[in-house]
Amino acid sequence: MTADTPNEQARTRIRAAYDPELLRRAGHHLVEQLSDHMAGKQSGAGPVLPWSEPPALVREAAEVRDHFLPPDADRAMLAERFGELVRIMLDRGLNLHHPRYIGHQVPASVPVAGLFDALGSVTNQVMAIYDMGPWATAAEWAMVERLGEQIGWRVGEFSGLVTHGGSLANFTALLTARNVALQDCWERGVASSAVQPVMLVQSDAHYCVSRSAGMMGLGTSQVIRIGLDARRRMDPNRLDEALTAQRAANRPIVAVVACACATPIGAYDPLDEIAEICHRHEVWLHVDAAHGGCACLSPRYRHLLSGLERADSLIWDAHKMLFVPALCALVLYRDRSHLFQTFHQDAPYLFDPSAPGLAEYDSGLRTVECTKRAAAFGLWGVWSMFGPQLFADMVDVTFDMGRILYEKLQAAADFQPLHEPQCNIVVFRHLPPSMAHAGPEQLGRFQLELRRRVIESGDFYIVSTNLDGIGALRVTIINPLTTPDDLDQLLDTLREHGKKLVINTI
Amino acid sequence: MTADTPNEQARTRIRAAYDPELLRRAGHHLVEQLSDHMAGKQSGAGPVLPWSEPPALVREAAEVRDHFLPPDADRAMLAERFGELVRIMLDRGLNLHHPRYIGHQVPASVPVAGLFDALGSVTNQVMAIYDMGPWATAAEWAMVERLGEQIGWRVGEFSGLVTHGGSLANFTALLTARNVALQDCWERGVASSAVQPVMLVQSDAHYCVSRSAGMMGLGTSQVIRIGLDARRRMDPNRLDEALTAQRAANRPIVAVVACACATPIGAYDPLDEIAEICHRHEVWLHVDAAHGGCACLSPRYRHLLSGLERADSLIWDAHKMLFVPALCALVLYRDRSHLFQTFHQDAPYLFDPSAPGLAEYDSGLRTVECTKRAAAFGLWGVWSMFGPQLFADMVDVTFDMGRILYEKLQAAADFQPLHEPQCNIVVFRHLPPSMAHAGPEQLGRFQLELRRRVIESGDFYIVSTNLDGIGALRVTIINPLTTPDDLDQLLDTLREHGKKLVINTI
């Protein structure tokens, strides 16, 4: 160390924090705790959710935060403190690997996927500019190319990127559509259109689609909702009529947004027909395949996506049904010429004029994020270990479980499935004898209350929703370790909590 | 397993992938490899960047991807394959922990921070709705509260959130400002304003600010750039004049955007004066403190942020100068009543009507992300181990190093610092004797070429930039393990590569 080094004490403390031997010791601690935790949860030990009221938990997190060690703590003390913190965190999180976690569209992820992410986190691999994250870039490209091929496209003709979540992915794709439809709006603003532009959207589309219209300055009232058929799929005839009406009114059309599948009951829109209509009206077709894009990895289920290859843009969340940890959402464009239109860059050599050929590899030109974590490491790693068969297996098993649950609900006199599932999302109601004379509103409230009791008990983690304004229970079998036995238990658990709820209500 | 289990073979393969003992074995492998790698890189072994041309690297990532194991591979084979993949990834990434990485504003992160992230990744802890990630929510709140206090605010009066990166953070805050300034634009669109609204922005602000105007439908041409003083800080007088002119023209003003500090040379705007002017004109003041917010953790440097506490909104990237892995960006609002205005939700009970009091804890109501990873685990974990002293140390040491580099550059006849640094960002040019008669453009090209040669050699990782249109070299000392000796070596390395470059050019 030279004489002009400032803050020698500060440097000593920093070296203690960066100590590779602390990393080694803490890391081995973590692996032991995580593996034990994983084994326990997979075998169904303990509650799915250890429920606490949020203000109490925030207070606890603040108290722990303030019990840091003194600045001269040695390696052993630091490693011990690390172990304590890991214990606190594991004991208070939601246990997605518990077979009775069948809740939101967030999976019990393949455990080793998280280790590939960890490599990225500890070494802080990022993207934005190619040379900041060469391997992060390469791994992302390899997966974008592979999944695009799975849709039916040819490498070199399409383009894609990974971003932080489905909402951001939908926003990114729709922003591209907006800039293509309204040529000067990037510079001049949406106000430059003489007539207000519209977006035509599946009525059950995720809230982020309408939110995107609010965010990008179109206004949520310019979102036209297209009606559904009896199975809650977009009705192609109604889409055709709406497009004809909008064209007649001369209103610019930013995009048609279809779903594969939609959130509420997992309904897959008829993409072939929709694509044909969009082609005829010359409008951009965007497909939200965040959840359902996975079907193209399963020979048994890929028919659900027939027509997806005709979309102009689509999104696909690997952190849903490709079972990697959040967040890893893909945006794919059928035509790679749209590569730089999201942010309207005419000059793809923007980032480094001394190496213009590299611009396509600079993710920051194409994603909302500038610095972006190596979000595709988990996906690339799992694929490189197990190949496509594992992904097909996970789709098949969980989609099949949707059907099995449906059949169990049909067979039970006190349960009512509200649709025939196309995938692993199932919406239903519990109808105990005590509810026989309840009106629809009371029946809906009962489902919501029941759900809250069940999750707070820790017995199961499920979700509630509203279908046509009436509360219902909703399950996504997104833990491939969940068995038919668990589903039998679900029905019994709901009956049990339902009884107590009725007694208390009376 | 009951008789109605489908796909028994698929389930067997899935169980192999989810095997907790595979997690254990792979995890211990990873920890050994990571710790050895970390020790090597910290000691300066090997290149900073192992340079490869991007197409070749993408091809390699695709080849590795396709060499997955057969579906009946056992635990030992899987663990071995995992180790191979880790080796491939570590050998091809940028080594931010190498003391000669002094590049973009992405840090050599505290190694154990990545382990806290890993816990989140392996167990897939997320947010969106409180009960999906109780501890993820609690840890985030604890850090938002603590850092808000550090700015000078009182818990309970302000609000904040964590999002995926500074660009998304700036966009989120400016969207809130837009919705406050243009009351009906969420529903009716930006086109509903009779006069086009504007945004007044520090001329050196990050590209994402102008991009935000394009994204949210204002149009990039509605961004008014406010001129700088001699030290590249926003000139308060010019801001005052511009605001007066816009008010006179009756144009709605979305926000004033100041920087603490700005990207090019790390200049801190005079926030006290700017806040006073914004207050007088009644406009929203947003401060991009992505990089420089850290100064409020250092008693020696916090004077740079005087006035920050008067901002209406600000962003602060923990994945920059709080030295945690990407991405963990905070958005903070001085007045918590703006909590739900980003997406214009009048109904904060939107997510679960059976528990309206929980809405504030449902992050999805306030962030662009719906599902969001537990992005604050690293920050909460490091703070809970080391406390605020470590953060102050890292700010002091790296900011001091900026000054040390400046002095070395001043003392060297063949280097020219282009500013007196306020933090750890230093911009300069190399002026070898051979360049004595070069014009400004040639001199600029020389810097860019020199930078490319240096990073491709692996000797150092530094950045280039343009200052007033002329190329320059740029360094951010964002690895707290970098020493003054390394900076001496930087000058020598630049001289060496500069000589070769001149010979080749002639």
mmCIF file with all atom_site columns, C-alpha atoms in Angstrom, chain A residues 196-340:
data_model
loop_
_atom_site.group_PDB
_atom_site.id
_atom_site.type_symbol
_atom_site.label_atom_id
_atom_site.label_alt_id
_atom_site.label_comp_id
_atom_site.label_asym_id
_atom_site.label_entity_id
_atom_site.label_seq_id
_atom_site.pdbx_PDB_ins_code
_atom_site.Cartn_x
_atom_site.Cartn_y
_atom_site.Cartn_z
_atom_site.occupancy
_atom_site.B_iso_or_equiv
_atom_site.pdbx_formal_charge
_atom_site.auth_seq_id
_atom_site.auth_comp_id
_atom_site.auth_asym_id
_atom_site.auth_atom_id
_atom_site.pdbx_PDB_model_num
ATOM 1   C CA . GLN A 1 196 ? -56.809 10.175  -30.743 1.00 0.00 ? 196 GLN A CA 1
ATOM 2   C CA . PRO A 1 197 ? -55.269 6.770   -31.429 1.00 0.00 ? 197 PRO A CA 1
ATOM 3   C CA . VAL A 1 198 ? -56.766 3.592   -29.963 1.00 0.00 ? 198 VAL A CA 1
ATOM 4   C CA . MET A 1 199 ? -55.731 0.138   -28.826 1.00 0.00 ? 199 MET A CA 1
ATOM 5   C CA . LEU A 1 200 ? -58.038 -2.890  -29.154 1.00 0.00 ? 200 LEU A CA 1
ATOM 6   C CA . VAL A 1 201 ? -57.682 -5.289  -26.292 1.00 0.00 ? 201 VAL A CA 1
ATOM 7   C CA . GLN A 1 202 ? -59.018 -8.653  -25.163 1.00 0.00 ? 202 GLN A CA 1
ATOM 8   C CA . SER A 1 203 ? -61.488 -7.855  -22.374 1.00 0.00 ? 203 SER A CA 1
ATOM 9   C CA . ASP A 1 204 ? -59.727 -10.132 -19.904 1.00 0.00 ? 204 ASP A CA 1
ATOM 10  C CA . ALA A 1 205 ? -56.218 -8.827  -20.676 1.00 0.00 ? 205 ALA A CA 1
ATOM 11  C CA . HIS A 1 206 ? -53.928 -8.217  -17.714 1.00 0.00 ? 206 HIS A CA 1
ATOM 12  C CA . TYR A 1 207 ? -54.272 -4.794  -16.075 1.00 0.00 ? 207 TYR A CA 1
ATOM 13  C CA . CYS A 1 208 ? -50.814 -3.837  -17.336 1.00 0.00 ? 208 CYS A CA 1
ATOM 14  C CA . VAL A 1 209 ? -52.115 -3.535  -20.904 1.00 0.00 ? 209 VAL A CA 1
ATOM 15  C CA . SER A 1 210 ? -54.578 -0.805  -20.069 1.00 0.00 ? 210 SER A CA 1
ATOM 16  C CA . ARG A 1 211 ? -51.969 0.667   -17.720 1.00 0.00 ? 211 ARG A CA 1
ATOM 17  C CA . SER A 1 212 ? -49.539 0.769   -20.652 1.00 0.00 ? 212 SER A CA 1
ATOM 18  C CA . ALA A 1 213 ? -51.994 2.981   -22.522 1.00 0.00 ? 213 ALA A CA 1
ATOM 19  C CA . GLY A 1 214 ? -52.034 5.319   -19.523 1.00 0.00 ? 214 GLY A CA 1
ATOM 20  C CA . MET A 1 215 ? -48.266 5.286   -19.237 1.00 0.00 ? 215 MET A CA 1
ATOM 21  C CA . MET A 1 216 ? -47.519 5.934   -22.901 1.00 0.00 ? 216 MET A CA 1
ATOM 22  C CA . GLY A 1 217 ? -49.851 8.900   -23.108 1.00 0.00 ? 217 GLY A CA 1
ATOM 23  C CA . LEU A 1 218 ? -52.665 7.349   -25.150 1.00 0.00 ? 218 LEU A CA 1
ATOM 24  C CA . GLY A 1 219 ? -54.992 7.424   -22.158 1.00 0.00 ? 219 GLY A CA 1
ATOM 25  C CA . THR A 1 220 ? -56.801 4.461   -20.690 1.00 0.00 ? 220 THR A CA 1
ATOM 26  C CA . SER A 1 221 ? -60.082 5.606   -22.203 1.00 0.00 ? 221 SER A CA 1
ATOM 27  C CA . GLN A 1 222 ? -58.631 4.956   -25.681 1.00 0.00 ? 222 GLN A CA 1
ATOM 28  C CA . VAL A 1 223 ? -58.529 1.253   -24.880 1.00 0.00 ? 223 VAL A CA 1
ATOM 29  C CA . ILE A 1 224 ? -61.364 -0.546  -26.644 1.00 0.00 ? 224 ILE A CA 1
ATOM 30  C CA . ARG A 1 225 ? -62.254 -3.844  -25.039 1.00 0.00 ? 225 ARG A CA 1
ATOM 31  C CA . ILE A 1 226 ? -63.226 -6.624  -27.430 1.00 0.00 ? 226 ILE A CA 1
ATOM 32  C CA . GLY A 1 227 ? -65.911 -8.960  -26.183 1.00 0.00 ? 227 GLY A CA 1
ATOM 33  C CA . LEU A 1 228 ? -65.390 -12.612 -25.382 1.00 0.00 ? 228 LEU A CA 1
ATOM 34  C CA . ASP A 1 229 ? -67.062 -15.857 -26.374 1.00 0.00 ? 229 ASP A CA 1
ATOM 35  C CA . ALA A 1 230 ? -68.616 -18.285 -23.895 1.00 0.00 ? 230 ALA A CA 1
ATOM 36  C CA . ARG A 1 231 ? -65.174 -19.628 -22.991 1.00 0.00 ? 231 ARG A CA 1
ATOM 37  C CA . ARG A 1 232 ? -63.800 -16.119 -22.358 1.00 0.00 ? 232 ARG A CA 1
ATOM 38  C CA . ARG A 1 233 ? -61.749 -16.080 -25.572 1.00 0.00 ? 233 ARG A CA 1
ATOM 39  C CA . MET A 1 234 ? -61.638 -12.995 -27.782 1.00 0.00 ? 234 MET A CA 1
ATOM 40  C CA . ASP A 1 235 ? -64.481 -13.157 -30.272 1.00 0.00 ? 235 ASP A CA 1
ATOM 41  C CA . PRO A 1 236 ? -62.936 -12.723 -33.758 1.00 0.00 ? 236 PRO A CA 1
ATOM 42  C CA . ASN A 1 237 ? -66.173 -11.385 -35.236 1.00 0.00 ? 237 ASN A CA 1
ATOM 43  C CA . ARG A 1 238 ? -66.374 -8.638  -32.681 1.00 0.00 ? 238 ARG A CA 1
ATOM 44  C CA . LEU A 1 239 ? -62.729 -7.789  -33.309 1.00 0.00 ? 239 LEU A CA 1
ATOM 45  C CA . ASP A 1 240 ? -63.399 -7.559  -37.033 1.00 0.00 ? 240 ASP A CA 1
ATOM 46  C CA . GLU A 1 241 ? -66.384 -5.258  -36.455 1.00 0.00 ? 241 GLU A CA 1
ATOM 47  C CA . ALA A 1 242 ? -64.437 -3.031  -34.092 1.00 0.00 ? 242 ALA A CA 1
ATOM 48  C CA . LEU A 1 243 ? -61.527 -2.712  -36.497 1.00 0.00 ? 243 LEU A CA 1
ATOM 49  C CA . THR A 1 244 ? -63.881 -1.865  -39.336 1.00 0.00 ? 244 THR A CA 1
ATOM 50  C CA . ALA A 1 245 ? -65.527 0.822   -37.203 1.00 0.00 ? 245 ALA A CA 1
ATOM 51  C CA . GLN A 1 246 ? -62.194 2.338   -36.150 1.00 0.00 ? 246 GLN A CA 1
ATOM 52  C CA . ARG A 1 247 ? -60.871 2.353   -39.691 1.00 0.00 ? 247 ARG A CA 1
ATOM 53  C CA . ALA A 1 248 ? -64.074 4.030   -40.837 1.00 0.00 ? 248 ALA A CA 1
ATOM 54  C CA . ALA A 1 249 ? -63.598 6.696   -38.150 1.00 0.00 ? 249 ALA A CA 1
ATOM 55  C CA . ASN A 1 250 ? -60.023 7.142   -39.363 1.00 0.00 ? 250 ASN A CA 1
ATOM 56  C CA . ARG A 1 251 ? -58.599 6.649   -35.926 1.00 0.00 ? 251 ARG A CA 1
ATOM 57  C CA . PRO A 1 252 ? -54.977 5.432   -35.817 1.00 0.00 ? 252 PRO A CA 1
ATOM 58  C CA . ILE A 1 253 ? -54.792 1.921   -34.358 1.00 0.00 ? 253 ILE A CA 1
ATOM 59  C CA . VAL A 1 254 ? -51.754 1.249   -32.220 1.00 0.00 ? 254 VAL A CA 1
ATOM 60  C CA . ALA A 1 255 ? -52.275 -2.496  -31.815 1.00 0.00 ? 255 ALA A CA 1
ATOM 61  C CA . VAL A 1 256 ? -54.622 -5.380  -31.209 1.00 0.00 ? 256 VAL A CA 1
ATOM 62  C CA . VAL A 1 257 ? -53.753 -7.215  -28.004 1.00 0.00 ? 257 VAL A CA 1
ATOM 63  C CA . ALA A 1 258 ? -54.672 -10.898 -27.754 1.00 0.00 ? 258 ALA A CA 1
ATOM 64  C CA . CYS A 1 259 ? -53.939 -13.316 -24.922 1.00 0.00 ? 259 CYS A CA 1
ATOM 65  C CA . ALA A 1 260 ? -52.374 -16.754 -24.820 1.00 0.00 ? 260 ALA A CA 1
ATOM 66  C CA . CYS A 1 261 ? -53.625 -17.214 -22.291 1.00 0.00 ? 261 CYS A CA 1
ATOM 67  C CA . ALA A 1 262 ? -55.609 -14.547 -20.408 1.00 0.00 ? 262 ALA A CA 1
ATOM 68  C CA . THR A 1 263 ? -55.148 -14.260 -16.665 1.00 0.00 ? 263 THR A CA 1
ATOM 69  C CA . PRO A 1 264 ? -58.626 -14.893 -15.196 1.00 0.00 ? 264 PRO A CA 1
ATOM 70  C CA . ILE A 1 265 ? -59.284 -18.495 -16.301 1.00 0.00 ? 265 ILE A CA 1
ATOM 71  C CA . GLY A 1 266 ? -56.329 -19.159 -18.603 1.00 0.00 ? 266 GLY A CA 1
ATOM 72  C CA . ALA A 1 267 ? -58.302 -18.893 -21.858 1.00 0.00 ? 267 ALA A CA 1
ATOM 73  C CA . TYR A 1 268 ? -56.316 -19.081 -25.107 1.00 0.00 ? 268 TYR A CA 1
ATOM 74  C CA . ASP A 1 269 ? -57.547 -16.726 -27.826 1.00 0.00 ? 269 ASP A CA 1
ATOM 75  C CA . PRO A 1 270 ? -58.049 -18.163 -31.349 1.00 0.00 ? 270 PRO A CA 1
ATOM 76  C CA . LEU A 1 271 ? -54.834 -16.696 -32.708 1.00 0.00 ? 271 LEU A CA 1
ATOM 77  C CA . ASP A 1 272 ? -55.119 -18.010 -36.247 1.00 0.00 ? 272 ASP A CA 1
ATOM 78  C CA . GLU A 1 273 ? -58.387 -16.202 -36.861 1.00 0.00 ? 273 GLU A CA 1
ATOM 79  C CA . ILE A 1 274 ? -57.253 -13.090 -35.022 1.00 0.00 ? 274 ILE A CA 1
ATOM 80  C CA . ALA A 1 275 ? -53.996 -12.936 -36.989 1.00 0.00 ? 275 ALA A CA 1
ATOM 81  C CA . GLU A 1 276 ? -55.911 -13.237 -40.230 1.00 0.00 ? 276 GLU A CA 1
ATOM 82  C CA . ILE A 1 277 ? -58.186 -10.350 -39.283 1.00 0.00 ? 277 ILE A CA 1
ATOM 83  C CA . CYS A 1 278 ? -55.274 -8.162  -38.176 1.00 0.00 ? 278 CYS A CA 1
ATOM 84  C CA . HIS A 1 279 ? -53.479 -8.922  -41.416 1.00 0.00 ? 279 HIS A CA 1
ATOM 85  C CA . ARG A 1 280 ? -56.549 -7.919  -43.404 1.00 0.00 ? 280 ARG A CA 1
ATOM 86  C CA . HIS A 1 281 ? -56.889 -4.631  -41.495 1.00 0.00 ? 281 HIS A CA 1
ATOM 87  C CA . GLU A 1 282 ? -53.109 -4.071  -41.520 1.00 0.00 ? 282 GLU A CA 1
ATOM 88  C CA . VAL A 1 283 ? -52.760 -3.609  -37.785 1.00 0.00 ? 283 VAL A CA 1
ATOM 89  C CA . TRP A 1 284 ? -50.065 -4.703  -35.388 1.00 0.00 ? 284 TRP A CA 1
ATOM 90  C CA . LEU A 1 285 ? -50.936 -7.893  -33.499 1.00 0.00 ? 285 LEU A CA 1
ATOM 91  C CA . HIS A 1 286 ? -49.418 -8.193  -30.058 1.00 0.00 ? 286 HIS A CA 1
ATOM 92  C CA . VAL A 1 287 ? -49.911 -11.401 -28.084 1.00 0.00 ? 287 VAL A CA 1
ATOM 93  C CA . ASP A 1 288 ? -49.502 -11.549 -24.332 1.00 0.00 ? 288 ASP A CA 1
ATOM 94  C CA . ALA A 1 289 ? -48.194 -15.106 -24.010 1.00 0.00 ? 289 ALA A CA 1
ATOM 95  C CA . ALA A 1 290 ? -46.596 -14.419 -20.642 1.00 0.00 ? 290 ALA A CA 1
ATOM 96  C CA . HIS A 1 291 ? -48.106 -17.513 -19.097 1.00 0.00 ? 291 HIS A CA 1
ATOM 97  C CA . GLY A 1 292 ? -49.087 -19.654 -22.049 1.00 0.00 ? 292 GLY A CA 1
ATOM 98  C CA . GLY A 1 293 ? -46.111 -19.318 -24.401 1.00 0.00 ? 293 GLY A CA 1
ATOM 99  C CA . CYS A 1 294 ? -44.739 -22.382 -22.649 1.00 0.00 ? 294 CYS A CA 1
ATOM 100 C CA . ALA A 1 295 ? -47.199 -24.573 -24.560 1.00 0.00 ? 295 ALA A CA 1
ATOM 101 C CA . CYS A 1 296 ? -45.015 -24.437 -27.649 1.00 0.00 ? 296 CYS A CA 1
ATOM 102 C CA . LEU A 1 297 ? -42.476 -26.550 -25.777 1.00 0.00 ? 297 LEU A CA 1
ATOM 103 C CA . SER A 1 298 ? -45.011 -29.366 -25.336 1.00 0.00 ? 298 SER A CA 1
ATOM 104 C CA . PRO A 1 299 ? -45.972 -31.490 -28.331 1.00 0.00 ? 299 PRO A CA 1
ATOM 105 C CA . ARG A 1 300 ? -49.232 -32.251 -26.528 1.00 0.00 ? 300 ARG A CA 1
ATOM 106 C CA . TYR A 1 301 ? -50.265 -28.645 -25.903 1.00 0.00 ? 301 TYR A CA 1
ATOM 107 C CA . ARG A 1 302 ? -48.679 -26.603 -28.657 1.00 0.00 ? 302 ARG A CA 1
ATOM 108 C CA . HIS A 1 303 ? -51.916 -26.644 -30.694 1.00 0.00 ? 303 HIS A CA 1
ATOM 109 C CA . LEU A 1 304 ? -53.187 -23.990 -28.252 1.00 0.00 ? 304 LEU A CA 1
ATOM 110 C CA . LEU A 1 305 ? -50.758 -21.535 -29.795 1.00 0.00 ? 305 LEU A CA 1
ATOM 111 C CA . SER A 1 306 ? -51.603 -22.102 -33.425 1.00 0.00 ? 306 SER A CA 1
ATOM 112 C CA . GLY A 1 307 ? -51.208 -18.705 -35.116 1.00 0.00 ? 307 GLY A CA 1
ATOM 113 C CA . LEU A 1 308 ? -48.780 -17.295 -32.545 1.00 0.00 ? 308 LEU A CA 1
ATOM 114 C CA . GLU A 1 309 ? -46.104 -17.280 -35.248 1.00 0.00 ? 309 GLU A CA 1
ATOM 115 C CA . ARG A 1 310 ? -48.096 -14.591 -37.071 1.00 0.00 ? 310 ARG A CA 1
ATOM 116 C CA . ALA A 1 311 ? -47.932 -12.080 -34.191 1.00 0.00 ? 311 ALA A CA 1
ATOM 117 C CA . ASP A 1 312 ? -45.918 -8.918  -34.786 1.00 0.00 ? 312 ASP A CA 1
ATOM 118 C CA . SER A 1 313 ? -44.805 -8.954  -31.180 1.00 0.00 ? 313 SER A CA 1
ATOM 119 C CA . LEU A 1 314 ? -45.323 -11.176 -28.197 1.00 0.00 ? 314 LEU A CA 1
ATOM 120 C CA . ILE A 1 315 ? -44.160 -11.534 -24.650 1.00 0.00 ? 315 ILE A CA 1
ATOM 121 C CA . TRP A 1 316 ? -43.295 -14.709 -22.784 1.00 0.00 ? 316 TRP A CA 1
ATOM 122 C CA . ASP A 1 317 ? -42.359 -14.869 -19.111 1.00 0.00 ? 317 ASP A CA 1
ATOM 123 C CA . ALA A 1 318 ? -39.727 -17.488 -18.412 1.00 0.00 ? 318 ALA A CA 1
ATOM 124 C CA . HIS A 1 319 ? -40.352 -16.761 -14.727 1.00 0.00 ? 319 HIS A CA 1
ATOM 125 C CA . LYS A 1 320 ? -43.808 -18.220 -15.070 1.00 0.00 ? 320 LYS A CA 1
ATOM 126 C CA . MET A 1 321 ? -44.115 -21.528 -16.871 1.00 0.00 ? 321 MET A CA 1
ATOM 127 C CA . LEU A 1 322 ? -40.437 -22.042 -17.692 1.00 0.00 ? 322 LEU A CA 1
ATOM 128 C CA . PHE A 1 323 ? -39.986 -22.286 -13.941 1.00 0.00 ? 323 PHE A CA 1
ATOM 129 C CA . VAL A 1 324 ? -37.042 -19.950 -13.463 1.00 0.00 ? 324 VAL A CA 1
ATOM 130 C CA . PRO A 1 325 ? -36.933 -17.353 -10.688 1.00 0.00 ? 325 PRO A CA 1
ATOM 131 C CA . ALA A 1 326 ? -38.320 -13.858 -11.242 1.00 0.00 ? 326 ALA A CA 1
ATOM 132 C CA . LEU A 1 327 ? -37.732 -11.848 -13.352 1.00 0.00 ? 327 LEU A CA 1
ATOM 133 C CA . CYS A 1 328 ? -36.990 -13.065 -16.857 1.00 0.00 ? 328 CYS A CA 1
ATOM 134 C CA . ALA A 1 329 ? -39.538 -11.892 -19.422 1.00 0.00 ? 329 ALA A CA 1
ATOM 135 C CA . LEU A 1 330 ? -38.954 -12.125 -23.152 1.00 0.00 ? 330 LEU A CA 1
ATOM 136 C CA . VAL A 1 331 ? -40.184 -9.679  -25.772 1.00 0.00 ? 331 VAL A CA 1
ATOM 137 C CA . LEU A 1 332 ? -40.046 -11.079 -29.301 1.00 0.00 ? 332 LEU A CA 1
ATOM 138 C CA . TYR A 1 333 ? -40.572 -9.278  -32.614 1.00 0.00 ? 333 TYR A CA 1
ATOM 139 C CA . ARG A 1 334 ? -41.347 -11.350 -35.701 1.00 0.00 ? 334 ARG A CA 1
ATOM 140 C CA . ASP A 1 335 ? -39.580 -8.851  -37.932 1.00 0.00 ? 335 ASP A CA 1
ATOM 141 C CA . ARG A 1 336 ? -36.136 -7.836  -36.769 1.00 0.00 ? 336 ARG A CA 1
ATOM 142 C CA . SER A 1 337 ? -36.395 -4.510  -38.573 1.00 0.00 ? 337 SER A CA 1
ATOM 143 C CA . HIS A 1 338 ? -38.357 -3.281  -35.535 1.00 0.00 ? 338 HIS A CA 1
ATOM 144 C CA . LEU A 1 339 ? -35.236 -3.789  -33.427 1.00 0.00 ? 339 LEU A CA 1
ATOM 145 C CA . PHE A 1 340 ? -34.536 -0.156  -32.651 1.00 0.00 ? 340 PHE A CA 1
#
